[in-house]
Amino acid sequence: MLARVGNYLCGDGQPLLLIAGPCVLQTRELAMEIGETLAQINERPDVNVVFKASFDKANRTSLAAKRGPGIDAGLRLLEAVGADSGLPVTTDIHLPEQAAPAAEVCELLQIPAFLARQTDLLVAAANTGRAVNVKKGQFMAPTDMRYAIDKLRGSFPVSDTISNPVEDDEPVPGKVLVCERGTFFGYGRLVNDMQSIPIMRSLGAPVVFDATHSVQQPGGLGGATGGNREMVEPLARAAVAIGCDALFFETHPQPETSPSDGANMIYLDQFAGLVDRLLRLRETVEGL
Amino acid sequence: MLARVGNYLCGDGQPLLLIAGPCVLQTRELAMEIGETLAQINERPDVNVVFKASFDKANRTSLAAKRGPGIDAGLRLLEAVGADSGLPVTTDIHLPEQAAPAAEVCELLQIPAFLARQTDLLVAAANTGRAVNVKKGQFMAPTDMRYAIDKLRGSFPVSDTISNPVEDDEPVPGKVLVCERGTFFGYGRLVNDMQSIPIMRSLGAPVVFDATHSVQQPGGLGGATGGNREMVEPLARAAVAIGCDALFFETHPQPETSPSDGANMIYLDQFAGLVDRLLRLRETVEGL
Amino acid sequence: MLARVGNYLCGDGQPLLLIAGPCVLQTRELAMEIGETLAQINERPDVNVVFKASFDKANRTSLAAKRGPGIDAGLRLLEAVGADSGLPVTTDIHLPEQAAPAAEVCELLQIPAFLARQTDLLVAAANTGRAVNVKKGQFMAPTDMRYAIDKLRGSFPVSDTISNPVEDDEPVPGKVLVCERGTFFGYGRLVNDMQSIPIMRSLGAPVVFDATHSVQQPGGLGGATGGNREMVEPLARAAVAIGCDALFFETHPQPETSPSDGANMIYLDQFAGLVDRLLRLRETVEGL
Amino acid sequence: MLARVGNYLCGDGQPLLLIAGPCVLQTRELAMEIGETLAQINERPDVNVVFKASFDKANRTSLAAKRGPGIDAGLRLLEAVGADSGLPVTTDIHLPEQAAPAAEVCELLQIPAFLARQTDLLVAAANTGRAVNVKKGQFMAPTDMRYAIDKLRGSFPVSDTISNPVEDDEPVPGKVLVCERGTFFGYGRLVNDMQSIPIMRSLGAPVVFDATHSVQQPGGLGGATGGNREMVEPLARAAVAIGCDALFFETHPQPETSPSDGANMIYLDQFAGLVDRLLRLRETVEGL
């Protein structure tokens, strides 16, 4: 089971796919700094890094919360980071009309968890021919992600569909990733059902574990979303051990200055060390 | 605490607001038949009826599932039902650009539960000046609906904002309804936390209880969503007893022929009887 | 569907069974005061009151928390309250060996929710021939209560079994009640799935709604269990509307002085008013 | 953070503690066969094995289900297995009076999850001076296990208390283990919140991960409890990666013949291989 993301392959026997970045785009300097650190990590042969940042936080808790630079400025900045760092880039889209412009810049399009069932958004993303990473809704069972996968597979361009058939036992890589990012578990709390990782893999798509958002505490901080950074690495270790194909982290040189998710992010200067531990763990897991 | 929906008032001391219709628009004949039955119910002084139908089911489980007539044909049909029955009409919108055209026809705009946190959609809805009914996301705590309410209240036209101030103790009616439609409770099942009704009322908006969708069983039927019609009336009774201001039901002369939600819908010829029982119960509750 | 509790009948067409008392036994004066108030309520024809108090709180959060007078002194006190008030009495048992002595005093034995699957405890309770009220475990589905019911029905004395056959359509009253008291809903919170009331009724036993414990907040107060008294009446109204056969409340003249559950209890001087409102609601429900 | 179980130490820097056996005691031959296999595994320096079997399944779903040989015959058999295999043995107790006789044979006493809050049972177990393994109730938050730990620590014999002080930073080993075995997650399903492992470790007791019971499906099979053996190893890997100190498995040469939990158990002839993979994983984790 494989998926192709730009020039990378993700899945069985492939390097870990690492999706990382600063949550939302802020300054050009910040994006470049993070892109540079990630490009250094990407020199390892056992990892393939994709730079991720949002141009718009479309579901902030409060109207007054900062949202990002918007799609035009955001995509220009992502393009610049990609050119500078040499990394493929990804971003999340919220409306069908955002798919095509985002696909001009991004090798991978991300569908937010709340929107995982919005048919038009999935169709628009697949129509671009780019790889798509769908986050499992906090309100969905892992087996229900088969429907998101089917919507995408039925909507890639014909030339792609030929080379990305639905059958799971085909050696031809697909273009769909699915992502575990936590499931509703009582008001204001998420739980990671680690069984979702092998269950979603059995649907025929490589699985991303979103370690950063899994430790969110929705509504936990009044008008903002809280979090618990200390649990990011423990959960990522568990996800690697149970067989995830990709990891997602938010990282920032100064998380406390980020407009969102600051409580969950990994300090940029600690990120390479974290990745190194997880790759050593993955090497053992692959050999079991 | 009041909200104005067209010429109706909903909330403390007001008639029950009853939002009802056939889930998705099918034929003109069907819509007219249901509108006629609802108009008869509307002759009671203790109830105010709004006709509801969707023009597009935007998050169907499967790509192949029928979605509806689309926004243009759908709004024309809603307009005709409204003219014919004399009832105000409502529909659900999925993209910000749908708010303005829908508002030309509808006295009330409905925000789907999965989209309850999409800021741009809420803002676009409120910008129309129409009343807005936001369903509580299956992944949200009732107290977190305060943020949806705030996003709406901050986005109504200025002339409206003057007459719809944020303070809850104002006698001037607002334009926001919030809706309990079930909360995620393990994979494939929803639970109604009936405490959410008084909790959301305490946020300053009248509360709708969506009796039909509360008995959905997500993912329960393979590629479709299951349901349990027998629980619709018992849950509606409980919601009335705990103090909801409005009820939402799907009703259809032949539920088994509906493209969606057939397992939850009330038979149209049994609907007036159901409403009568609930209104008798509400009369007692109001007198306690 | 009926159950016999002492001289009372509970279930279809019968008066509401009301189980009430001070949580745990404290002084003789307190028990007598509460018994007297309950005896006055019992003069109404539409309600049958059972006095309930615990002799031991066997699962307190902390070792240091007060537990009660113990079984010997506790049963003596219950006996005195019963004699004085003329009410039947009930208590909860925690070990099989407590069933027989408790049954000498109590017309109804209560099985705690955490212990709802302990076979020996259920068998010992049924062996006494007394009616038994089993609380649904916070970790159990309502349909799984059929196994608790079966364990009891298979263990009543033979003479009783003859007159209490398993078939649900028999007019002969049974001796089993089951109780909804909240289900685990994320750490530290319970939810009442009101559907559990009709679902458990369909298993052939009348259903008690425990309004007091349903508003507990487990672990919410450090070493004690928190609660939310304001939600007791709203939830009780919803339970009556959906068709419960019996209600359970804790009541106390000074809840804040109770060794446990103080945050949930109803003030004794407000109790008759609460019961009156619920009985008026039930009268309407019965007539629908 | 350490705990002593017989001659073993469990916790920081210690070999993995492995608790394993056939769920319930059946024949002497079976117990001896399993004990022999476990004794071979115990020859590895990186693991310490405890033989576990129940003498009574006290909370079976149905009255007719087999329960085991009872306490007297069961303890004799456990004693024989211990003598034959050279392994320490453990069993679960359900009533306070079972603690003392079980402690004559067992180096470790196990408290079932449903009974994790029964004060008298915890006190009786600790009074024996043996180590105690408390399973976290399916209805409990991991932080709430502090109360179970406190009840035990306050009840060990005085001579033990001196050498097992409450302070977590003491180098002297304690005698309490806590166990993650799944949390209620909607009717009929459990979820493992892997965060519970580091959270409960932070309470000062080594943590066992019960891989077998975590895959139970309560009520999933009509009158019996279902399960999913395929998820046992994936979950155990995740638990090792996140830092558990001990693992619990049920193993049986022919799981399908076991009176209970057959759907969850590991085949005995595959058990050493499973353990080997987990120990190799743990070695890497310890070196990160």
PDB file of N, CA and C in Angstrom, chain A residues 116-117 122 134 140 144-153 176 178, chain B residues 61:
ATOM      1  N   ALA A 116     -14.416  16.631   6.617  1.00  0.00           N
ATOM      2  CA  ALA A 116     -14.074  15.356   5.979  1.00  0.00           C
ATOM      3  C   ALA A 116     -15.238  14.722   5.231  1.00  0.00           C
ATOM      4  N   ARG A 117     -16.443  15.176   5.488  1.00  0.00           N
ATOM      5  CA  ARG A 117     -17.599  14.614   4.776  1.00  0.00           C
ATOM      6  C   ARG A 117     -18.166  15.551   3.706  1.00  0.00           C
ATOM      7  N   LEU A 122     -13.980  17.453  -1.234  1.00  0.00           N
ATOM      8  CA  LEU A 122     -13.164  16.287  -1.571  1.00  0.00           C
ATOM      9  C   LEU A 122     -13.034  16.137  -3.086  1.00  0.00           C
ATOM     10  N   VAL A 134      -6.734  13.468   3.989  1.00  0.00           N
ATOM     11  CA  VAL A 134      -7.999  13.771   4.670  1.00  0.00           C
ATOM     12  C   VAL A 134      -7.879  13.435   6.140  1.00  0.00           C
ATOM     13  N   MET A 140     -16.106  10.743  13.558  1.00  0.00           N
ATOM     14  CA  MET A 140     -16.174   9.630  12.622  1.00  0.00           C
ATOM     15  C   MET A 140     -15.438   8.396  13.141  1.00  0.00           C
ATOM     16  N   ASP A 144     -15.352   4.489   8.728  1.00  0.00           N
ATOM     17  CA  ASP A 144     -16.143   5.393   7.887  1.00  0.00           C
ATOM     18  C   ASP A 144     -15.267   6.229   6.960  1.00  0.00           C
ATOM     19  N   MET A 145     -13.971   6.204   7.177  1.00  0.00           N
ATOM     20  CA  MET A 145     -13.089   6.928   6.264  1.00  0.00           C
ATOM     21  C   MET A 145     -13.059   6.265   4.881  1.00  0.00           C
ATOM     22  N   ARG A 146     -13.593   5.062   4.784  1.00  0.00           N
ATOM     23  CA  ARG A 146     -13.638   4.429   3.459  1.00  0.00           C
ATOM     24  C   ARG A 146     -14.450   5.281   2.480  1.00  0.00           C
ATOM     25  N   TYR A 147     -15.443   5.983   3.006  1.00  0.00           N
ATOM     26  CA  TYR A 147     -16.284   6.781   2.121  1.00  0.00           C
ATOM     27  C   TYR A 147     -15.533   8.010   1.620  1.00  0.00           C
ATOM     28  N   ALA A 148     -14.738   8.615   2.481  1.00  0.00           N
ATOM     29  CA  ALA A 148     -13.900   9.731   2.027  1.00  0.00           C
ATOM     30  C   ALA A 148     -12.906   9.241   0.975  1.00  0.00           C
ATOM     31  N   ILE A 149     -12.317   8.091   1.231  1.00  0.00           N
ATOM     32  CA  ILE A 149     -11.358   7.531   0.264  1.00  0.00           C
ATOM     33  C   ILE A 149     -12.058   7.274  -1.066  1.00  0.00           C
ATOM     34  N   ASP A 150     -13.245   6.707  -1.008  1.00  0.00           N
ATOM     35  CA  ASP A 150     -13.972   6.415  -2.248  1.00  0.00           C
ATOM     36  C   ASP A 150     -14.333   7.691  -3.006  1.00  0.00           C
ATOM     37  N   LYS A 151     -14.754   8.718  -2.265  1.00  0.00           N
ATOM     38  CA  LYS A 151     -15.091   9.978  -2.940  1.00  0.00           C
ATOM     39  C   LYS A 151     -13.875  10.525  -3.687  1.00  0.00           C
ATOM     40  N   LEU A 152     -12.710  10.447  -3.061  1.00  0.00           N
ATOM     41  CA  LEU A 152     -11.495  10.945  -3.708  1.00  0.00           C
ATOM     42  C   LEU A 152     -11.126  10.077  -4.906  1.00  0.00           C
ATOM     43  N   ARG A 153     -11.088   8.778  -4.692  1.00  0.00           N
ATOM     44  CA  ARG A 153     -10.659   7.877  -5.774  1.00  0.00           C
ATOM     45  C   ARG A 153     -11.568   7.976  -6.993  1.00  0.00           C
ATOM     46  N   VAL A 176      -4.038   9.058  -1.964  1.00  0.00           N
ATOM     47  CA  VAL A 176      -4.834   9.389  -0.793  1.00  0.00           C
ATOM     48  C   VAL A 176      -4.094   9.030   0.482  1.00  0.00           C
ATOM     49  N   VAL A 178      -4.864   9.245   4.773  1.00  0.00           N
ATOM     50  CA  VAL A 178      -5.863   9.574   5.786  1.00  0.00           C
ATOM     51  C   VAL A 178      -5.133   9.824   7.092  1.00  0.00           C
TER      52      VAL A 178
ATOM     53  N   THR B  61     -22.886  10.218   2.644  1.00  0.00           N
ATOM     54  CA  THR B  61     -21.841   9.243   2.912  1.00  0.00           C
ATOM     55  C   THR B  61     -21.114   8.847   1.632  1.00  0.00           C
TER      56      THR B  61
END
